[in-house]
Amino acid sequence: MSSEPTSFLYPFIEGDERDASSLVADLAASARAKMADSRALRVATLERCADSLARAAEAMADRFARGGRLFAFGNGGSATDAAGTVELFRSPPGGRSLPAISLADDRAVLTALANDIGIDVVFSRQLIAHARAGDIAVGFSTSGDSVNVLRAFEEAWRRQVLTIGLCGYEGGAMAASEAVEHCLVVRSDSVHRIQEAQDALMLRLWSTVQRCMDQGGTR
Amino acid sequence: MTVDRRFSCEESAPAEEVAAAALKLARRFAAGATMWCAAQWPAHGGHVAVEFVHPVIVGKRALPAVHVEGADVAAAVRLLARPGDVLVAVSAADDARVGDLLARSEAWGLTRLWLGAGPRPPSGRAEHVVWIEGVDPAFAARSGAVVLLYHLLWELTQVVFEHPGLLEPRPVPAGEGCITCSDEGRVGEVRAVDEGSRAEVLVSGVPETIDVSLVDPVGPGDLVLVHAGVALTALQHGPSAGPGESRP
């Protein structure tokens, strides 16, 4: 910044910086590094999860073929990932449309359950109302520890609903839960990088479901 | 095994564009702006907004961002946004509703950031275009590529807040000029037309009375190109997403 010999007298000079060009260069370098991290994590995750993803897709295709429906849920950004999953299955960029419902979208149901009982039951109580044996539950939690997501999986499992979990870090309680049949873990400790890799996993899961259904000769 | 390029993770996102957009966004927030988020894919609109309002990293600044969706997003943003606010749009270049919203947002005085994928939009539609080229937008929207763009926007915007000296509006350097007094045309949205050839239009968020005798009859909601108090060209007819317009 300053080349004046007295600059050492001003320890708070950062607060007075006026030239944005060096910051913009730093920001761009940071962006490039994060993009590289994101790409590497997505590639590594798709590779590491390939077998479990293929099994999950096959089970989902079987459920869809028998008339099952998909219920997706999560909190915050994961709620939007659940909604994105529903958009992908119902309005796909190709292939067949499949029935999917987001449990994080209905404000009346969400606030009624949260207010009357508590946030821990907002998804499980909806599954009690909607889910039947043969349906599919897809839950997102970057920590793997979201209580309402775990409770929804337990409810789904009791009802013979296929359970598929997406989480990050080391998998948290979701990876240890017997109620989650197919758990896809993104091994990262950045919520943002985890969500990007979960998107990649979900796209691959969706495309594999489509392929399984084509090969299965179903409708 | 054949590799379908649509599923590739090898897309290249534009680091410099994200950096410049983040600096602008942080400056607008520092000046009191609200960020309005609209997306071709509604889940992304909600995701962008929650990133800013409720940061996942403890201690980061909560910033005002609102996802707008529904049958008439343009009517909602027109009512809610104030001049100086920011519109963040997430879509492919050919999304009609987002394109309409961006055009009107210029007349409303909003700073426009457009994030998307696929063929790049024509220049001049937004102050900052952050684009992933060479991909199928419908797949990029689901592969993690588009969510990466607004994650980066959030991460870098928070970094700018660590540099308070850079949050103040940039002085306009000599020679760069000022948009309001240069000889460029500006987009105006017609509010009302009187019996003669005068119309009240909104330009950069400020009402102006202009001469519309050079263009075909215009009505409320039409967009016109304004120069020196005269409408030179009608850009778009009808209120936002009105009858006859193509919808996505």
Short mmCIF file of C-alpha atoms in Angstrom, two decimals:
data_model
loop_
_atom_site.label_atom_id
_atom_site.label_comp_id
_atom_site.label_asym_id
_atom_site.label_seq_id
_atom_site.Cartn_x
_atom_site.Cartn_y
_atom_site.Cartn_z
CA MET A 1 0.00 0.00 0.00
CA SER A 2 1.99 2.93 1.28
CA SER A 3 5.68 3.30 0.61
CA GLU A 4 6.09 6.18 3.02
CA PRO A 5 8.68 5.48 5.68
CA THR A 6 6.28 6.53 8.40
CA SER A 7 3.69 3.88 7.59
CA PHE A 8 4.84 1.79 10.56
CA LEU A 9 3.32 4.48 12.78
CA TYR A 10 -0.15 3.58 11.55
CA PRO A 11 -0.99 0.04 12.63
CA PHE A 12 -4.60 0.44 11.49
CA ILE A 13 -3.69 1.38 7.95
CA GLU A 14 -5.83 -1.52 6.65
CA GLY A 15 -8.92 0.37 7.74
CA ASP A 16 -7.83 3.26 5.59
CA GLU A 17 -7.09 1.33 2.44
CA ARG A 18 -8.59 2.96 -0.62
CA ASP A 19 -7.24 1.02 -3.57
CA ALA A 20 -9.50 -1.93 -4.29
CA SER A 21 -7.41 -3.43 -7.08
CA SER A 22 -5.20 -5.54 -4.82
CA LEU A 23 -8.24 -6.76 -2.90
CA VAL A 24 -10.01 -7.72 -6.15
CA ALA A 25 -6.91 -9.66 -7.23
CA ASP A 26 -6.88 -11.45 -3.86
CA LEU A 27 -10.62 -12.20 -4.15
CA ALA A 28 -10.18 -13.65 -7.64
CA ALA A 29 -7.28 -15.83 -6.46
CA SER A 30 -9.40 -17.01 -3.54
CA ALA A 31 -12.29 -17.76 -5.91
CA ARG A 32 -10.01 -19.80 -8.17
CA ALA A 33 -8.75 -21.84 -5.22
CA LYS A 34 -12.28 -22.50 -3.97
CA MET A 35 -13.43 -23.53 -7.47
CA ALA A 36 -10.57 -25.99 -7.68
CA ASP A 37 -11.49 -27.36 -4.24
CA SER A 38 -15.13 -27.66 -5.28
CA ARG A 39 -14.31 -29.49 -8.50
CA ALA A 40 -11.88 -31.86 -6.81
CA LEU A 41 -14.36 -32.65 -4.04
CA ARG A 42 -17.21 -33.29 -6.48
CA VAL A 43 -15.08 -35.61 -8.62
CA ALA A 44 -13.71 -37.47 -5.59
CA THR A 45 -17.14 -37.78 -3.98
CA LEU A 46 -18.79 -39.13 -7.13
CA GLU A 47 -16.03 -41.69 -7.43
CA ARG A 48 -16.01 -42.74 -3.78
CA CYS A 49 -19.81 -42.98 -3.60
CA ALA A 50 -20.25 -44.67 -6.99
CA ASP A 51 -21.21 -48.10 -5.64
CA SER A 52 -23.54 -46.94 -2.88
CA LEU A 53 -25.09 -44.41 -5.26
CA ALA A 54 -25.75 -47.14 -7.85
CA ARG A 55 -27.46 -49.31 -5.22
CA ALA A 56 -29.55 -46.37 -3.98
CA ALA A 57 -30.59 -45.49 -7.55
CA GLU A 58 -31.61 -49.05 -8.28
CA ALA A 59 -33.75 -49.18 -5.14
CA MET A 60 -35.32 -45.82 -6.00
CA ALA A 61 -36.08 -46.89 -9.57
CA ASP A 62 -37.77 -50.01 -8.22
CA ARG A 63 -39.93 -47.92 -5.87
CA PHE A 64 -40.86 -45.40 -8.56
CA ALA A 65 -41.72 -48.24 -10.95
CA ARG A 66 -44.18 -49.59 -8.37
CA GLY A 67 -45.85 -46.20 -7.90
CA GLY A 68 -43.74 -44.89 -5.03
CA ARG A 69 -43.30 -41.17 -4.43
CA LEU A 70 -40.27 -39.25 -3.24
CA PHE A 71 -40.34 -36.99 -0.14
CA ALA A 72 -37.38 -34.62 0.29
CA PHE A 73 -36.50 -32.59 3.38
CA GLY A 74 -33.77 -30.56 5.09
CA ASN A 75 -33.21 -27.25 6.90
CA GLY A 76 -32.02 -23.89 5.55
CA GLY A 77 -29.85 -24.32 2.45
CA SER A 78 -30.60 -28.04 2.71
CA ALA A 79 -34.32 -27.21 2.50
CA THR A 80 -33.61 -25.53 -0.82
CA ASP A 81 -31.54 -28.56 -1.86
CA ALA A 82 -34.59 -30.69 -1.05
CA ALA A 83 -36.73 -28.34 -3.15
CA GLY A 84 -34.14 -28.51 -5.95
CA THR A 85 -34.29 -32.30 -5.83
CA VAL A 86 -38.04 -32.13 -6.25
CA GLU A 87 -37.66 -29.74 -9.20
CA LEU A 88 -35.14 -32.14 -10.77
CA PHE A 89 -37.33 -35.24 -10.44
CA ARG A 90 -40.62 -33.57 -11.36
CA SER A 91 -39.35 -31.26 -14.13
CA PRO A 92 -36.21 -32.98 -15.39
CA PRO A 93 -33.94 -31.61 -18.12
CA GLY A 94 -34.64 -34.88 -19.95
CA GLY A 95 -36.28 -38.23 -19.36
CA ARG A 96 -39.44 -38.97 -17.44
CA SER A 97 -41.07 -36.84 -14.75
CA LEU A 98 -41.27 -38.61 -11.40
CA PRO A 99 -43.49 -37.81 -8.41
CA ALA A 100 -41.66 -35.87 -5.71
CA ILE A 101 -42.76 -33.59 -2.86
CA SER A 102 -40.71 -31.22 -0.71
CA LEU A 103 -41.61 -31.34 2.98
CA ALA A 104 -39.96 -27.95 3.56
CA ASP A 105 -42.25 -25.90 1.32
CA ASP A 106 -45.66 -25.69 2.97
CA ARG A 107 -45.59 -22.73 5.37
CA ALA A 108 -48.90 -23.64 7.00
CA VAL A 109 -47.80 -27.16 7.85
CA LEU A 110 -44.27 -26.15 8.88
CA THR A 111 -45.33 -23.35 11.21
CA ALA A 112 -48.24 -25.32 12.65
CA LEU A 113 -45.97 -28.24 13.57
CA ALA A 114 -43.12 -26.03 14.79
CA ASN A 115 -45.43 -23.90 16.91
CA ASP A 116 -47.67 -26.61 18.32
CA ILE A 117 -45.10 -29.37 18.91
CA GLY A 118 -41.59 -28.33 17.97
CA ILE A 119 -39.10 -28.08 15.15
CA ASP A 120 -37.91 -31.66 15.71
CA VAL A 121 -41.11 -33.16 14.27
CA VAL A 122 -41.75 -30.91 11.25
CA PHE A 123 -40.74 -33.62 8.77
CA SER A 124 -41.59 -36.81 10.65
CA ARG A 125 -45.19 -35.75 11.27
CA GLN A 126 -45.66 -35.03 7.58
CA LEU A 127 -44.38 -38.51 6.76
CA ILE A 128 -46.90 -39.97 9.21
CA ALA A 129 -49.62 -38.23 7.21
CA HIS A 130 -48.31 -38.94 3.70
CA ALA A 131 -45.89 -41.80 3.46
CA ARG A 132 -46.77 -45.35 2.54
CA ALA A 133 -44.68 -48.46 2.22
CA GLY A 134 -42.89 -48.23 -1.10
CA ASP A 135 -42.28 -44.48 -0.98
CA ILE A 136 -38.84 -42.85 -0.84
CA ALA A 137 -37.43 -40.42 1.77
CA VAL A 138 -34.45 -38.23 0.83
CA GLY A 139 -32.99 -36.12 3.64
CA PHE A 140 -30.21 -33.53 3.57
CA SER A 141 -28.11 -32.45 6.53
CA THR A 142 -24.58 -31.13 6.02
CA SER A 143 -23.66 -31.95 9.62
CA GLY A 144 -25.53 -35.25 9.58
CA ASP A 145 -26.93 -34.27 12.97
CA SER A 146 -30.16 -32.36 12.23
CA VAL A 147 -32.63 -33.86 14.69
CA ASN A 148 -35.72 -33.32 12.57
CA VAL A 149 -34.06 -35.01 9.58
CA LEU A 150 -32.99 -37.99 11.73
CA ARG A 151 -36.48 -38.31 13.20
CA ALA A 152 -37.99 -38.26 9.74
CA PHE A 153 -35.70 -41.13 8.71
CA GLU A 154 -36.75 -43.13 11.79
CA GLU A 155 -40.40 -42.58 10.94
CA ALA A 156 -39.81 -43.48 7.30
CA TRP A 157 -37.92 -46.65 8.24
CA ARG A 158 -40.79 -47.78 10.47
CA ARG A 159 -43.15 -47.31 7.54
CA GLN A 160 -41.02 -49.30 5.08
CA VAL A 161 -40.13 -46.17 3.17
CA LEU A 162 -36.77 -46.33 1.37
CA THR A 163 -34.37 -43.95 3.16
CA ILE A 164 -31.55 -42.05 1.44
CA GLY A 165 -29.42 -39.55 3.35
CA LEU A 166 -26.95 -36.94 2.11
CA CYS A 167 -24.56 -35.43 4.63
CA GLY A 168 -21.07 -34.01 5.10
CA TYR A 169 -18.13 -33.94 7.51
CA GLU A 170 -17.68 -37.49 8.82
CA GLY A 171 -21.35 -38.30 8.41
CA GLY A 172 -22.49 -37.43 11.92
CA ALA A 173 -25.44 -39.27 13.44
CA MET A 174 -26.92 -39.85 9.98
CA ALA A 175 -24.08 -42.15 8.94
CA ALA A 176 -24.51 -44.12 12.18
CA SER A 177 -28.31 -44.35 11.97
CA GLU A 178 -29.77 -47.76 11.19
CA ALA A 179 -32.78 -45.96 9.78
CA VAL A 180 -30.73 -44.63 6.84
CA GLU A 181 -30.33 -47.41 4.29
CA HIS A 182 -28.23 -45.47 1.79
CA CYS A 183 -26.04 -42.75 3.25
CA LEU A 184 -23.95 -40.64 0.87
CA VAL A 185 -21.28 -38.75 2.80
CA VAL A 186 -19.34 -35.80 1.34
CA ARG A 187 -16.06 -35.82 3.25
CA SER A 188 -15.41 -32.11 3.76
CA ASP A 189 -15.74 -29.65 6.63
CA SER A 190 -16.96 -26.73 4.47
CA VAL A 191 -20.74 -26.44 4.35
CA HIS A 192 -20.52 -24.74 0.96
CA ARG A 193 -18.29 -27.36 -0.64
CA ILE A 194 -20.48 -30.11 0.88
CA GLN A 195 -23.63 -28.63 -0.66
CA GLU A 196 -21.97 -28.34 -4.08
CA ALA A 197 -20.91 -31.99 -3.94
CA GLN A 198 -24.40 -33.00 -2.75
CA ASP A 199 -25.82 -31.32 -5.86
CA ALA A 200 -23.43 -33.39 -7.98
CA LEU A 201 -24.44 -36.57 -6.13
CA MET A 202 -28.13 -35.82 -6.58
CA LEU A 203 -27.74 -35.15 -10.30
CA ARG A 204 -25.90 -38.45 -10.70
CA LEU A 205 -28.51 -40.24 -8.58
CA TRP A 206 -31.30 -38.79 -10.70
CA SER A 207 -29.65 -39.75 -13.99
CA THR A 208 -28.95 -43.27 -12.72
CA VAL A 209 -32.58 -43.65 -11.65
CA GLN A 210 -33.63 -42.58 -15.13
CA ARG A 211 -31.30 -45.12 -16.71
CA CYS A 212 -32.44 -47.93 -14.40
CA MET A 213 -36.05 -47.19 -15.25
CA ASP A 214 -35.29 -47.20 -18.98
CA GLN A 215 -33.55 -50.56 -18.65
CA GLY A 216 -36.33 -51.90 -16.46
CA GLY A 217 -38.75 -51.36 -19.33
CA THR A 218 -41.17 -49.54 -17.12
CA ARG A 219 -43.49 -46.85 -18.31
CA MET B 1 -17.90 -46.22 -20.13
CA THR B 2 -18.81 -43.11 -22.04
CA VAL B 3 -18.65 -39.81 -20.22
CA ASP B 4 -21.57 -37.47 -20.75
CA ARG B 5 -20.20 -33.93 -20.81
CA ARG B 6 -23.41 -32.61 -19.27
CA PHE B 7 -22.38 -34.26 -16.00
CA SER B 8 -18.85 -32.91 -16.04
CA CYS B 9 -17.43 -31.19 -12.97
CA GLU B 10 -14.75 -29.56 -15.12
CA GLU B 11 -16.64 -26.37 -15.84
CA SER B 12 -14.69 -23.19 -15.43
CA ALA B 13 -16.28 -20.37 -13.50
CA PRO B 14 -15.08 -16.81 -13.91
CA ALA B 15 -13.02 -15.79 -10.87
CA GLU B 16 -12.54 -12.15 -11.86
CA GLU B 17 -16.24 -11.66 -12.54
CA VAL B 18 -17.19 -13.07 -9.14
CA ALA B 19 -14.59 -10.89 -7.42
CA ALA B 20 -15.82 -7.69 -9.06
CA ALA B 21 -19.46 -8.58 -8.34
CA ALA B 22 -18.67 -9.28 -4.68
CA LEU B 23 -16.95 -5.91 -4.28
CA LYS B 24 -19.95 -4.13 -5.78
CA LEU B 25 -22.42 -6.12 -3.70
CA ALA B 26 -20.56 -5.44 -0.44
CA ARG B 27 -20.46 -1.72 -1.25
CA ARG B 28 -24.17 -1.65 -1.93
CA PHE B 29 -24.90 -3.51 1.33
CA ALA B 30 -22.66 -1.07 3.21
CA ALA B 31 -24.71 1.79 1.73
CA GLY B 32 -27.92 0.22 3.08
CA ALA B 33 -29.11 -1.81 0.11
CA THR B 34 -31.37 -4.84 0.26
CA MET B 35 -30.60 -7.71 -2.10
CA TRP B 36 -33.54 -9.10 -4.07
CA CYS B 37 -33.10 -12.63 -5.41
CA ALA B 38 -34.99 -14.07 -8.36
CA ALA B 39 -34.23 -17.35 -10.10
CA GLN B 40 -35.36 -19.42 -13.04
CA TRP B 41 -34.98 -22.36 -10.63
CA PRO B 42 -36.86 -21.29 -7.46
CA ALA B 43 -34.78 -23.47 -5.13
CA HIS B 44 -31.70 -21.44 -6.07
CA GLY B 45 -33.47 -18.15 -5.31
CA GLY B 46 -34.21 -19.35 -1.80
CA HIS B 47 -30.71 -20.70 -1.36
CA VAL B 48 -29.02 -17.41 -2.37
CA ALA B 49 -31.13 -15.43 0.10
CA VAL B 50 -30.59 -17.73 3.08
CA GLU B 51 -26.82 -17.65 2.57
CA PHE B 52 -26.80 -13.91 3.20
CA VAL B 53 -29.49 -13.67 5.89
CA HIS B 54 -28.26 -16.59 8.00
CA PRO B 55 -24.58 -17.24 7.31
CA VAL B 56 -23.41 -20.80 7.93
CA ILE B 57 -20.17 -19.51 9.43
CA VAL B 58 -20.68 -18.18 12.94
CA GLY B 59 -19.67 -14.55 13.31
CA LYS B 60 -20.24 -13.55 9.71
CA ARG B 61 -22.48 -10.59 9.07
CA ALA B 62 -26.20 -11.18 8.48
CA LEU B 63 -27.25 -9.18 5.41
CA PRO B 64 -30.70 -8.30 4.07
CA ALA B 65 -31.62 -10.59 1.19
CA VAL B 66 -35.09 -11.60 0.05
CA HIS B 67 -36.11 -14.32 -2.39
CA VAL B 68 -38.96 -13.16 -4.60
CA GLU B 69 -41.08 -15.70 -6.44
CA GLY B 70 -44.63 -16.12 -7.60
CA ALA B 71 -46.77 -15.25 -10.55
CA ASP B 72 -45.51 -11.69 -10.97
CA VAL B 73 -42.02 -11.26 -9.58
CA ALA B 74 -41.54 -7.95 -11.40
CA ALA B 75 -44.61 -6.40 -9.75
CA ALA B 76 -43.33 -7.48 -6.35
CA VAL B 77 -39.81 -6.11 -6.85
CA ARG B 78 -41.17 -2.88 -8.34
CA LEU B 79 -43.20 -2.38 -5.16
CA LEU B 80 -40.60 -3.50 -2.63
CA ALA B 81 -37.21 -2.40 -3.93
CA ARG B 82 -35.73 1.05 -3.44
CA PRO B 83 -33.33 2.78 -5.82
CA GLY B 84 -29.81 1.64 -4.90
CA ASP B 85 -30.91 -1.88 -3.97
CA VAL B 86 -29.44 -4.91 -5.70
CA LEU B 87 -31.10 -7.55 -7.88
CA VAL B 88 -29.36 -10.92 -8.02
CA ALA B 89 -30.80 -13.03 -10.82
CA VAL B 90 -29.96 -16.69 -11.34
CA SER B 91 -30.95 -18.14 -14.71
CA ALA B 92 -30.01 -19.14 -18.20
CA ALA B 93 -29.60 -16.25 -20.65
CA ASP B 94 -32.86 -17.01 -22.45
CA ASP B 95 -35.17 -16.98 -19.43
CA ALA B 96 -37.89 -14.50 -20.44
CA ARG B 97 -39.09 -13.64 -16.97
CA VAL B 98 -35.63 -12.95 -15.59
CA GLY B 99 -34.74 -10.97 -18.72
CA ASP B 100 -37.82 -8.78 -18.25
CA LEU B 101 -37.00 -8.28 -14.57
CA LEU B 102 -33.42 -7.25 -15.35
CA ALA B 103 -34.55 -4.70 -17.95
CA ARG B 104 -37.07 -3.14 -15.58
CA SER B 105 -34.63 -3.18 -12.68
CA GLU B 106 -32.42 -0.75 -14.57
CA ALA B 107 -35.33 1.71 -14.73
CA TRP B 108 -36.00 1.17 -11.03
CA GLY B 109 -32.42 2.13 -10.15
CA LEU B 110 -31.24 -1.31 -9.02
CA THR B 111 -27.73 -2.67 -9.38
CA ARG B 112 -28.03 -5.92 -11.31
CA LEU B 113 -25.95 -9.04 -10.79
CA TRP B 114 -26.72 -11.90 -13.16
CA LEU B 115 -25.44 -15.37 -12.36
CA GLY B 116 -25.97 -18.18 -14.81
CA ALA B 117 -24.72 -20.82 -17.17
CA GLY B 118 -24.82 -21.78 -20.84
CA PRO B 119 -24.62 -19.35 -23.76
CA ARG B 120 -23.61 -15.95 -22.40
CA PRO B 121 -26.24 -13.16 -22.54
CA PRO B 122 -25.66 -10.08 -24.71
CA SER B 123 -23.64 -7.37 -22.97
CA GLY B 124 -25.34 -4.53 -21.13
CA ARG B 125 -28.11 -6.51 -19.46
CA ALA B 126 -26.55 -6.28 -15.99
CA GLU B 127 -23.69 -4.45 -14.29
CA HIS B 128 -22.09 -7.76 -13.42
CA VAL B 129 -22.55 -10.94 -15.42
CA VAL B 130 -21.03 -13.97 -13.73
CA TRP B 131 -21.28 -16.80 -16.22
CA ILE B 132 -20.28 -20.42 -16.70
CA GLU B 133 -19.98 -20.92 -20.42
CA GLY B 134 -19.80 -24.08 -22.47
CA VAL B 135 -22.31 -26.04 -20.39
CA ASP B 136 -25.97 -27.02 -20.62
CA PRO B 137 -27.67 -24.63 -18.16
CA ALA B 138 -30.33 -27.16 -17.13
CA PHE B 139 -27.56 -29.51 -15.98
CA ALA B 140 -25.26 -26.84 -14.56
CA ALA B 141 -28.18 -25.74 -12.37
CA ARG B 142 -28.15 -29.20 -10.77
CA SER B 143 -24.50 -30.25 -10.88
CA GLY B 144 -23.21 -27.95 -8.15
CA ALA B 145 -21.83 -25.46 -10.68
CA VAL B 146 -24.50 -22.77 -10.23
CA VAL B 147 -24.65 -23.13 -6.45
CA LEU B 148 -20.86 -22.69 -6.46
CA LEU B 149 -21.29 -19.29 -8.14
CA TYR B 150 -23.43 -17.84 -5.37
CA HIS B 151 -21.48 -19.55 -2.63
CA LEU B 152 -18.42 -17.74 -3.98
CA LEU B 153 -20.37 -14.49 -4.19
CA TRP B 154 -21.29 -14.86 -0.52
CA GLU B 155 -17.81 -15.89 0.61
CA LEU B 156 -16.08 -13.01 -1.21
CA THR B 157 -18.68 -10.43 -0.13
CA GLN B 158 -17.93 -11.32 3.48
CA VAL B 159 -14.21 -10.88 2.81
CA VAL B 160 -14.81 -7.36 1.47
CA PHE B 161 -16.46 -6.44 4.79
CA GLU B 162 -13.09 -7.10 6.43
CA HIS B 163 -11.76 -4.12 4.48
CA PRO B 164 -13.88 -1.20 5.70
CA GLY B 165 -11.82 1.37 3.80
CA LEU B 166 -12.97 -0.21 0.53
CA LEU B 167 -16.66 -0.25 1.31
CA GLU B 168 -17.23 3.40 0.50
CA PRO B 169 -18.47 4.31 -2.94
CA ARG B 170 -15.70 4.54 -5.45
CA PRO B 171 -15.01 8.07 -6.70
CA VAL B 172 -15.62 8.28 -10.45
CA PRO B 173 -12.20 8.57 -12.09
CA ALA B 174 -11.67 11.40 -14.56
CA GLY B 175 -12.54 10.31 -18.08
CA GLU B 176 -14.82 7.45 -17.06
CA GLY B 177 -17.77 9.79 -16.98
CA CYS B 178 -21.12 9.65 -15.28
CA ILE B 179 -23.90 7.59 -16.74
CA THR B 180 -26.56 10.21 -16.13
CA CYS B 181 -24.82 12.96 -18.08
CA SER B 182 -23.02 10.92 -20.72
CA ASP B 183 -24.71 10.59 -24.08
CA GLU B 184 -25.88 7.06 -23.48
CA GLY B 185 -29.56 6.22 -23.60
CA ARG B 186 -31.11 4.98 -20.38
CA VAL B 187 -33.98 2.57 -19.83
CA GLY B 188 -37.21 4.09 -18.58
CA GLU B 189 -40.40 2.36 -17.45
CA VAL B 190 -43.58 4.23 -18.39
CA ARG B 191 -45.79 5.02 -15.41
CA ALA B 192 -48.44 7.19 -17.07
CA VAL B 193 -49.09 8.89 -20.40
CA ASP B 194 -50.98 12.18 -20.75
CA GLU B 195 -53.22 13.23 -23.62
CA GLY B 196 -50.44 14.82 -25.58
CA SER B 197 -47.02 13.44 -26.19
CA ARG B 198 -45.75 13.54 -22.63
CA ALA B 199 -45.23 10.55 -20.36
CA GLU B 200 -44.05 10.05 -16.84
CA VAL B 201 -41.31 7.46 -16.74
CA LEU B 202 -39.07 6.04 -14.08
CA VAL B 203 -35.37 6.27 -14.98
CA SER B 204 -32.74 4.93 -12.55
CA GLY B 205 -35.45 5.02 -9.91
CA VAL B 206 -36.26 8.70 -10.45
CA PRO B 207 -39.51 9.91 -12.08
CA GLU B 208 -39.05 12.06 -15.17
CA THR B 209 -41.49 13.60 -17.60
CA ILE B 210 -40.37 12.94 -21.15
CA ASP B 211 -41.49 13.41 -24.74
CA VAL B 212 -42.82 10.22 -26.35
CA SER B 213 -43.85 11.65 -29.71
CA LEU B 214 -41.06 9.85 -31.55
CA VAL B 215 -42.20 6.37 -30.60
CA ASP B 216 -45.38 4.44 -31.28
CA PRO B 217 -48.08 4.90 -28.63
CA VAL B 218 -46.84 3.66 -25.26
CA GLY B 219 -48.67 2.73 -22.10
CA PRO B 220 -47.94 2.00 -18.46
CA GLY B 221 -45.39 -0.76 -18.05
CA ASP B 222 -43.72 -0.22 -21.42
CA LEU B 223 -39.95 0.16 -21.46
CA VAL B 224 -38.43 2.93 -23.56
CA LEU B 225 -34.91 4.12 -24.28
CA VAL B 226 -34.62 7.69 -22.97
CA HIS B 227 -32.11 10.33 -24.03
CA ALA B 228 -32.20 14.01 -23.12
CA GLY B 229 -35.84 13.93 -22.10
CA VAL B 230 -37.00 12.11 -25.23
CA ALA B 231 -38.03 8.50 -25.74
CA LEU B 232 -35.99 7.29 -28.72
CA THR B 233 -37.17 3.69 -29.00
CA ALA B 234 -39.78 1.45 -27.45
CA LEU B 235 -37.90 -1.51 -25.99
CA GLN B 236 -40.71 -3.67 -24.74
CA HIS B 237 -44.46 -3.38 -24.63
CA GLY B 238 -46.81 -4.25 -21.84
CA PRO B 239 -46.57 -4.68 -18.10
CA SER B 240 -44.17 -7.27 -16.85
CA ALA B 241 -44.98 -10.74 -18.14
CA GLY B 242 -48.19 -9.49 -19.67
CA PRO B 243 -50.33 -11.20 -22.30
CA GLY B 244 -48.51 -12.22 -25.43
CA GLU B 245 -45.12 -12.47 -23.81
CA SER B 246 -43.41 -15.77 -23.80
CA ARG B 247 -43.09 -17.38 -20.45
CA PRO B 248 -40.45 -19.87 -19.48
#
